[in-house]
Amino acid sequence: MESQRNISEFILLGLSYDKNIQTFCFVLFLFCYVSLLIGNLVILVSILSSYLFQQPMYYFLSHLASLDICYTSSVTPKLITDLLRGTKSISYDNCMLQVFTMHFFGSTEIFILTAMALDRYVAICKPLHYMIIMNRTRCNYLVLVAWVGGAVHSFPQLFMAIWLPFCSSNEIDHYFCDIFPLLKIACTDTYMTGVLVLVNSGMVVLATFVLLFGSYVVILFTLRNHSAEGRRKALSTCTSHITVVVLFFAPAIFIYLRPPTTFPEDKVFALFYTIIAPMFNPLIYTLRNAEMKNVMRKVWCQGCFPWKHTINQ
């Protein structure tokens, strides 16, 4: 523990040393972050203010929108501030907090996506029993399991990061604190720690991805027996979910399901699951969803222009 306290702060090397690239990234990521906040808040308020909150799919979607905001906010504001000021230091305590929050909100989001896949499976494969199986009590239980699962995954990550000794080097070759970049600068043999991280993070990502992939194979197989209109509606919601899963899981699998090492490309892949995917989630879930668009129109248009609603009545 004494060797750890030789380092009071870390230096995040960030995405680039070029000032022009930093300026471009600042504008881009500020736009992405503001868009993410607005989009997810619009979805969240629309669901909470309408009858959709009583439907399991939208109940899970409201939790996903909340998690997107929390997950990205654990990294992006710091990144934007560093790009603006040029200083990229982070205290030891804040670094450890970032490791925890990233894995906590990220893994909880993975489990919520799994619950959403289960919801779609029941809706398509067992439609007559859908409301019985996916009742509110069971939905609350799935959400609770997702949050507990996030804690079970993230606390070991935090403890492994805390027990790493740092002696001299404090430069993290990344734009946020994560376990693999920290292993790279630790002044000890990190082989076993790397294996534990691989088992913890890699297996969580792989197991949930296989489960999600398998559920959609079954769903697509079941859709063969549906009418053309039924297939169209089912595919509309499933396509949105599959797109979100691919955007989130593909880069996460590349980074965490491999031996404990780092590559320059890691920063680019990390941008997809920390900023890009959460930013596109609101668009993906609304552009192909007529019900969601109608509710948003009613909630926001009547809220902003109540006199129109009065005249129409």
CSV table of C-alpha atoms in Angstrom, one decimal:
chain,number,residue,atom,x,y,z
A,1,MET,CA,0.0,0.0,0.0
A,2,GLU,CA,2.9,2.3,0.6
A,3,SER,CA,4.1,2.0,-3.0
A,4,GLN,CA,0.7,2.9,-4.2
A,5,ARG,CA,0.8,6.2,-2.4
A,6,ASN,CA,4.0,7.3,-4.2
A,7,ILE,CA,1.6,8.2,-6.9
A,8,SER,CA,-1.0,10.9,-6.0
A,9,GLU,CA,-2.2,11.5,-9.5
A,10,PHE,CA,-2.1,10.1,-13.0
A,11,ILE,CA,-1.5,11.8,-16.4
A,12,LEU,CA,-4.0,10.8,-19.1
A,13,LEU,CA,-2.2,10.9,-22.4
A,14,GLY,CA,-5.5,11.3,-24.2
A,15,LEU,CA,-6.3,10.8,-27.9
A,16,SER,CA,-3.7,13.1,-29.5
A,17,TYR,CA,-1.0,15.7,-28.9
A,18,ASP,CA,-2.0,17.7,-31.9
A,19,LYS,CA,-3.7,20.9,-31.0
A,20,ASN,CA,-5.9,21.0,-34.1
A,21,ILE,CA,-7.0,17.4,-33.5
A,22,GLN,CA,-7.8,18.3,-29.9
A,23,THR,CA,-9.9,21.2,-30.9
A,24,PHE,CA,-11.8,19.1,-33.4
A,25,CYS,CA,-12.3,16.4,-30.8
A,26,PHE,CA,-13.5,18.9,-28.3
A,27,VAL,CA,-16.2,20.2,-30.6
A,28,LEU,CA,-17.2,16.7,-31.8
A,29,PHE,CA,-17.4,15.2,-28.3
A,30,LEU,CA,-19.2,18.2,-26.8
A,31,PHE,CA,-21.8,17.9,-29.6
A,32,CYS,CA,-22.1,14.1,-29.0
A,33,TYR,CA,-22.4,14.5,-25.2
A,34,VAL,CA,-25.1,17.2,-25.5
A,35,SER,CA,-27.0,15.2,-28.1
A,36,LEU,CA,-26.7,12.1,-25.8
A,37,LEU,CA,-28.1,14.0,-22.8
A,38,ILE,CA,-31.0,15.6,-24.8
A,39,GLY,CA,-31.9,12.4,-26.6
A,40,ASN,CA,-31.9,10.1,-23.6
A,41,LEU,CA,-33.7,12.7,-21.4
A,42,VAL,CA,-36.4,13.1,-24.0
A,43,ILE,CA,-36.9,9.3,-24.1
A,44,LEU,CA,-36.9,9.1,-20.3
A,45,VAL,CA,-39.4,11.9,-19.8
A,46,SER,CA,-41.6,10.7,-22.7
A,47,ILE,CA,-41.8,7.2,-21.2
A,48,LEU,CA,-42.3,8.3,-17.6
A,49,SER,CA,-45.1,10.8,-18.7
A,50,SER,CA,-47.1,8.3,-20.7
A,51,TYR,CA,-48.7,4.9,-20.6
A,52,LEU,CA,-45.6,3.3,-22.1
A,53,PHE,CA,-44.0,3.1,-18.7
A,54,GLN,CA,-46.5,0.3,-17.9
A,55,GLN,CA,-45.2,-1.8,-20.9
A,56,PRO,CA,-42.1,-4.0,-20.1
A,57,MET,CA,-40.2,-3.0,-23.2
A,58,TYR,CA,-40.4,0.7,-22.5
A,59,TYR,CA,-39.9,0.1,-18.8
A,60,PHE,CA,-36.5,-1.5,-19.6
A,61,LEU,CA,-35.8,1.3,-22.2
A,62,SER,CA,-36.3,4.0,-19.5
A,63,HIS,CA,-33.6,2.2,-17.4
A,64,LEU,CA,-31.3,1.9,-20.4
A,65,ALA,CA,-31.7,5.7,-21.1
A,66,SER,CA,-30.8,6.5,-17.4
A,67,LEU,CA,-27.8,4.2,-17.6
A,68,ASP,CA,-26.6,5.7,-20.8
A,69,ILE,CA,-26.5,9.1,-19.1
A,70,CYS,CA,-24.7,7.8,-16.0
A,71,TYR,CA,-22.3,5.6,-18.0
A,72,THR,CA,-21.2,8.3,-20.4
A,73,SER,CA,-21.1,11.0,-17.7
A,74,SER,CA,-18.5,9.0,-15.8
A,75,VAL,CA,-16.0,9.6,-18.7
A,76,THR,CA,-17.0,12.2,-21.3
A,77,PRO,CA,-17.2,15.4,-19.2
A,78,LYS,CA,-13.6,14.8,-18.0
A,79,LEU,CA,-12.5,14.1,-21.6
A,80,ILE,CA,-14.1,17.3,-22.9
A,81,THR,CA,-12.6,19.4,-20.1
A,82,ASP,CA,-9.1,17.9,-20.7
A,83,LEU,CA,-9.4,18.7,-24.4
A,84,LEU,CA,-10.4,22.3,-23.7
A,85,ARG,CA,-7.8,23.0,-21.0
A,86,GLY,CA,-5.0,20.9,-22.3
A,87,THR,CA,-4.3,19.5,-18.8
A,88,LYS,CA,-5.0,15.8,-18.5
A,89,SER,CA,-4.2,14.9,-14.9
A,90,ILE,CA,-6.6,12.9,-12.6
A,91,SER,CA,-6.1,12.2,-8.9
A,92,TYR,CA,-5.5,8.7,-7.7
A,93,ASP,CA,-8.9,8.6,-5.9
A,94,ASN,CA,-10.8,9.9,-8.9
A,95,CYS,CA,-9.0,7.4,-11.1
A,96,MET,CA,-10.2,4.6,-9.0
A,97,LEU,CA,-13.7,6.0,-8.9
A,98,GLN,CA,-13.7,6.2,-12.7
A,99,VAL,CA,-12.7,2.5,-12.9
A,100,PHE,CA,-15.6,1.6,-10.6
A,101,THR,CA,-18.3,3.7,-12.3
A,102,MET,CA,-17.3,2.7,-15.8
A,103,HIS,CA,-17.6,-1.0,-15.0
A,104,PHE,CA,-20.6,-0.6,-12.8
A,105,PHE,CA,-22.8,1.3,-15.2
A,106,GLY,CA,-21.4,-0.5,-18.2
A,107,SER,CA,-22.0,-4.0,-16.9
A,108,THR,CA,-25.5,-3.0,-15.6
A,109,GLU,CA,-26.3,-1.7,-19.1
A,110,ILE,CA,-25.2,-5.1,-20.5
A,111,PHE,CA,-27.6,-6.9,-18.1
A,112,ILE,CA,-30.5,-4.5,-19.0
A,113,LEU,CA,-29.9,-5.2,-22.7
A,114,THR,CA,-30.1,-8.9,-21.8
A,115,ALA,CA,-33.4,-8.3,-20.0
A,116,MET,CA,-34.7,-6.5,-23.1
A,117,ALA,CA,-33.8,-9.5,-25.2
A,118,LEU,CA,-35.7,-11.7,-22.8
A,119,ASP,CA,-38.7,-9.4,-23.1
A,120,ARG,CA,-38.6,-9.6,-26.9
A,121,TYR,CA,-38.2,-13.4,-26.8
A,122,VAL,CA,-41.3,-13.8,-24.6
A,123,ALA,CA,-43.3,-11.3,-26.6
A,124,ILE,CA,-42.6,-13.1,-29.9
A,125,CYS,CA,-42.3,-16.7,-28.9
A,126,LYS,CA,-44.9,-16.8,-26.1
A,127,PRO,CA,-47.4,-14.0,-27.0
A,128,LEU,CA,-50.4,-15.5,-25.2
A,129,HIS,CA,-48.5,-15.6,-21.9
A,130,TYR,CA,-46.6,-12.4,-22.4
A,131,MET,CA,-48.3,-10.2,-19.8
A,132,ILE,CA,-48.3,-13.0,-17.2
A,133,ILE,CA,-44.6,-13.8,-17.6
A,134,MET,CA,-43.4,-10.2,-18.0
A,135,ASN,CA,-45.5,-8.8,-15.2
A,136,ARG,CA,-44.2,-5.7,-13.3
A,137,THR,CA,-43.0,-7.8,-10.3
A,138,ARG,CA,-40.8,-9.9,-12.6
A,139,CYS,CA,-39.6,-6.8,-14.5
A,140,ASN,CA,-38.6,-5.2,-11.2
A,141,TYR,CA,-36.8,-8.3,-10.3
A,142,LEU,CA,-34.8,-8.3,-13.6
A,143,VAL,CA,-33.8,-4.7,-13.1
A,144,LEU,CA,-32.7,-5.5,-9.5
A,145,VAL,CA,-30.7,-8.4,-10.8
A,146,ALA,CA,-29.1,-6.1,-13.4
A,147,TRP,CA,-28.0,-3.6,-10.8
A,148,VAL,CA,-26.7,-6.2,-8.4
A,149,GLY,CA,-24.9,-8.0,-11.2
A,150,GLY,CA,-23.2,-4.6,-12.1
A,151,ALA,CA,-22.0,-4.3,-8.5
A,152,VAL,CA,-20.8,-7.9,-8.4
A,153,HIS,CA,-18.8,-7.3,-11.5
A,154,SER,CA,-17.4,-3.9,-10.7
A,155,PHE,CA,-16.2,-4.2,-7.1
A,156,PRO,CA,-13.6,-6.9,-7.9
A,157,GLN,CA,-12.4,-4.6,-10.7
A,158,LEU,CA,-12.0,-1.8,-8.2
A,159,PHE,CA,-10.2,-3.9,-5.7
A,160,MET,CA,-7.8,-5.2,-8.3
A,161,ALA,CA,-7.0,-1.6,-9.4
A,162,ILE,CA,-6.6,-0.4,-5.8
A,163,TRP,CA,-4.1,-3.1,-4.9
A,164,LEU,CA,-1.9,-2.4,-7.9
A,165,PRO,CA,1.4,-0.8,-6.8
A,166,PHE,CA,2.6,2.3,-8.8
A,167,CYS,CA,6.2,3.4,-8.2
A,168,SER,CA,7.4,5.8,-10.8
A,169,SER,CA,5.4,6.0,-14.1
A,170,ASN,CA,2.1,7.7,-13.8
A,171,GLU,CA,1.2,8.2,-17.5
A,172,ILE,CA,-1.9,6.3,-18.6
A,173,ASP,CA,-2.0,5.8,-22.3
A,174,HIS,CA,-5.7,6.3,-22.5
A,175,TYR,CA,-8.4,9.1,-22.1
A,176,PHE,CA,-9.9,7.5,-19.0
A,177,CYS,CA,-8.8,5.2,-16.2
A,178,ASP,CA,-9.3,1.5,-17.0
A,179,ILE,CA,-7.9,-1.6,-15.6
A,180,PHE,CA,-5.7,-2.7,-18.6
A,181,PRO,CA,-3.9,0.7,-19.0
A,182,LEU,CA,-3.3,0.6,-15.2
A,183,LEU,CA,-1.8,-2.9,-15.4
A,184,LYS,CA,0.6,-1.6,-18.0
A,185,ILE,CA,2.2,1.0,-15.6
A,186,ALA,CA,2.0,-1.0,-12.4
A,187,CYS,CA,5.5,-1.9,-10.9
A,188,THR,CA,4.7,-5.6,-10.3
A,189,ASP,CA,4.0,-8.8,-12.1
A,190,THR,CA,0.4,-8.3,-13.3
A,191,TYR,CA,0.0,-11.7,-15.1
A,192,MET,CA,-2.5,-13.2,-12.6
A,193,THR,CA,-4.3,-9.9,-12.2
A,194,GLY,CA,-4.7,-9.7,-16.0
A,195,VAL,CA,-6.1,-13.3,-16.0
A,196,LEU,CA,-8.6,-12.3,-13.3
A,197,VAL,CA,-9.7,-9.3,-15.3
A,198,LEU,CA,-10.0,-11.4,-18.4
A,199,VAL,CA,-12.2,-13.9,-16.5
A,200,ASN,CA,-14.3,-11.1,-14.9
A,201,SER,CA,-14.8,-8.7,-17.8
A,202,GLY,CA,-14.2,-10.9,-20.8
A,203,MET,CA,-16.5,-13.7,-19.6
A,204,VAL,CA,-19.3,-11.3,-18.7
A,205,VAL,CA,-19.2,-9.7,-22.2
A,206,LEU,CA,-18.8,-13.1,-24.0
A,207,ALA,CA,-21.5,-14.9,-22.0
A,208,THR,CA,-24.1,-12.1,-22.4
A,209,PHE,CA,-23.3,-11.7,-26.1
A,210,VAL,CA,-23.8,-15.4,-26.7
A,211,LEU,CA,-27.0,-15.4,-24.7
A,212,LEU,CA,-28.3,-12.4,-26.7
A,213,PHE,CA,-27.2,-13.9,-30.0
A,214,GLY,CA,-28.9,-17.2,-29.2
A,215,SER,CA,-32.1,-15.5,-28.2
A,216,TYR,CA,-32.4,-13.6,-31.5
A,217,VAL,CA,-31.6,-16.8,-33.4
A,218,VAL,CA,-34.6,-18.4,-31.7
A,219,ILE,CA,-36.7,-15.2,-32.3
A,220,LEU,CA,-35.9,-15.1,-36.0
A,221,PHE,CA,-36.7,-18.8,-36.3
A,222,THR,CA,-40.0,-18.3,-34.6
A,223,LEU,CA,-40.9,-15.4,-36.9
A,224,ARG,CA,-41.2,-17.8,-39.8
A,225,ASN,CA,-44.7,-18.8,-38.5
A,226,HIS,CA,-45.9,-15.2,-38.2
A,227,SER,CA,-47.9,-13.2,-40.7
A,228,ALA,CA,-46.0,-10.7,-42.9
A,229,GLU,CA,-47.4,-7.8,-40.8
A,230,GLY,CA,-46.4,-9.6,-37.6
A,231,ARG,CA,-42.9,-10.2,-38.9
A,232,ARG,CA,-42.5,-6.6,-39.9
A,233,LYS,CA,-43.5,-5.2,-36.5
A,234,ALA,CA,-41.4,-7.8,-34.6
A,235,LEU,CA,-38.3,-7.2,-36.8
A,236,SER,CA,-38.7,-3.4,-36.4
A,237,THR,CA,-38.2,-3.6,-32.6
A,238,CYS,CA,-35.7,-6.5,-32.8
A,239,THR,CA,-33.5,-4.7,-35.4
A,240,SER,CA,-33.2,-1.7,-33.1
A,241,HIS,CA,-32.1,-3.8,-30.2
A,242,ILE,CA,-29.6,-5.9,-32.3
A,243,THR,CA,-28.1,-2.6,-33.6
A,244,VAL,CA,-27.5,-1.4,-30.1
A,245,VAL,CA,-26.1,-4.7,-29.0
A,246,VAL,CA,-23.6,-4.8,-32.0
A,247,LEU,CA,-22.5,-1.2,-31.4
A,248,PHE,CA,-21.9,-1.8,-27.7
A,249,PHE,CA,-20.5,-5.4,-27.7
A,250,ALA,CA,-18.2,-5.5,-30.7
A,251,PRO,CA,-15.6,-3.0,-29.4
A,252,ALA,CA,-16.1,-4.3,-25.8
A,253,ILE,CA,-15.3,-7.9,-26.9
A,254,PHE,CA,-12.2,-6.6,-28.8
A,255,ILE,CA,-10.8,-4.9,-25.7
A,256,TYR,CA,-11.7,-7.2,-22.9
A,257,LEU,CA,-11.8,-10.7,-24.5
A,258,ARG,CA,-8.0,-11.0,-25.1
A,259,PRO,CA,-4.8,-11.3,-23.1
A,260,PRO,CA,-4.1,-8.3,-20.8
A,261,THR,CA,-2.4,-5.9,-23.2
A,262,THR,CA,-3.1,-2.5,-24.8
A,263,PHE,CA,-3.1,-1.3,-28.4
A,264,PRO,CA,-3.3,2.2,-29.9
A,265,GLU,CA,-6.6,1.2,-31.5
A,266,ASP,CA,-8.1,0.6,-28.0
A,267,LYS,CA,-8.9,4.3,-27.6
A,268,VAL,CA,-10.9,4.4,-30.9
A,269,PHE,CA,-12.8,1.3,-30.0
A,270,ALA,CA,-13.5,2.6,-26.5
A,271,LEU,CA,-15.1,5.7,-28.1
A,272,PHE,CA,-17.8,3.5,-29.5
A,273,TYR,CA,-19.0,2.0,-26.3
A,274,THR,CA,-18.5,5.1,-24.1
A,275,ILE,CA,-19.8,7.8,-26.4
A,276,ILE,CA,-21.0,6.8,-29.9
A,277,ALA,CA,-23.3,3.9,-29.0
A,278,PRO,CA,-25.1,5.7,-26.1
A,279,MET,CA,-25.5,8.8,-28.4
A,280,PHE,CA,-27.2,6.7,-31.1
A,281,ASN,CA,-29.4,4.7,-28.8
A,282,PRO,CA,-32.2,7.3,-28.7
A,283,LEU,CA,-32.2,7.6,-32.5
A,284,ILE,CA,-32.1,3.8,-32.9
A,285,TYR,CA,-35.1,3.2,-30.6
A,286,THR,CA,-37.3,6.0,-31.9
A,287,LEU,CA,-36.7,6.3,-35.7
A,288,ARG,CA,-38.2,2.8,-36.3
A,289,ASN,CA,-40.7,2.9,-33.5
A,290,ALA,CA,-44.0,4.6,-34.5
A,291,GLU,CA,-45.5,4.1,-31.0
A,292,MET,CA,-42.6,5.9,-29.4
A,293,LYS,CA,-42.7,8.7,-31.9
A,294,ASN,CA,-46.4,9.3,-31.3
A,295,VAL,CA,-46.0,9.4,-27.6
A,296,MET,CA,-43.0,11.8,-27.9
A,297,ARG,CA,-45.1,14.0,-30.1
A,298,LYS,CA,-48.0,14.1,-27.6
A,299,VAL,CA,-45.8,14.6,-24.6
A,300,TRP,CA,-43.6,17.3,-26.0
A,301,CYS,CA,-45.9,19.1,-28.4
A,302,GLN,CA,-48.7,19.4,-25.8
A,303,GLY,CA,-46.2,20.4,-23.2
A,304,CYS,CA,-44.6,23.2,-25.3
A,305,PHE,CA,-47.8,24.3,-27.1
A,306,PRO,CA,-50.8,23.5,-24.8
A,307,TRP,CA,-53.0,26.0,-26.6
A,308,LYS,CA,-52.9,23.8,-29.7
A,309,HIS,CA,-54.3,20.9,-27.7
A,310,THR,CA,-57.0,23.1,-26.3
A,311,ILE,CA,-58.0,24.3,-29.8
A,312,ASN,CA,-58.1,20.8,-31.2
A,313,GLN,CA,-60.5,19.8,-28.4
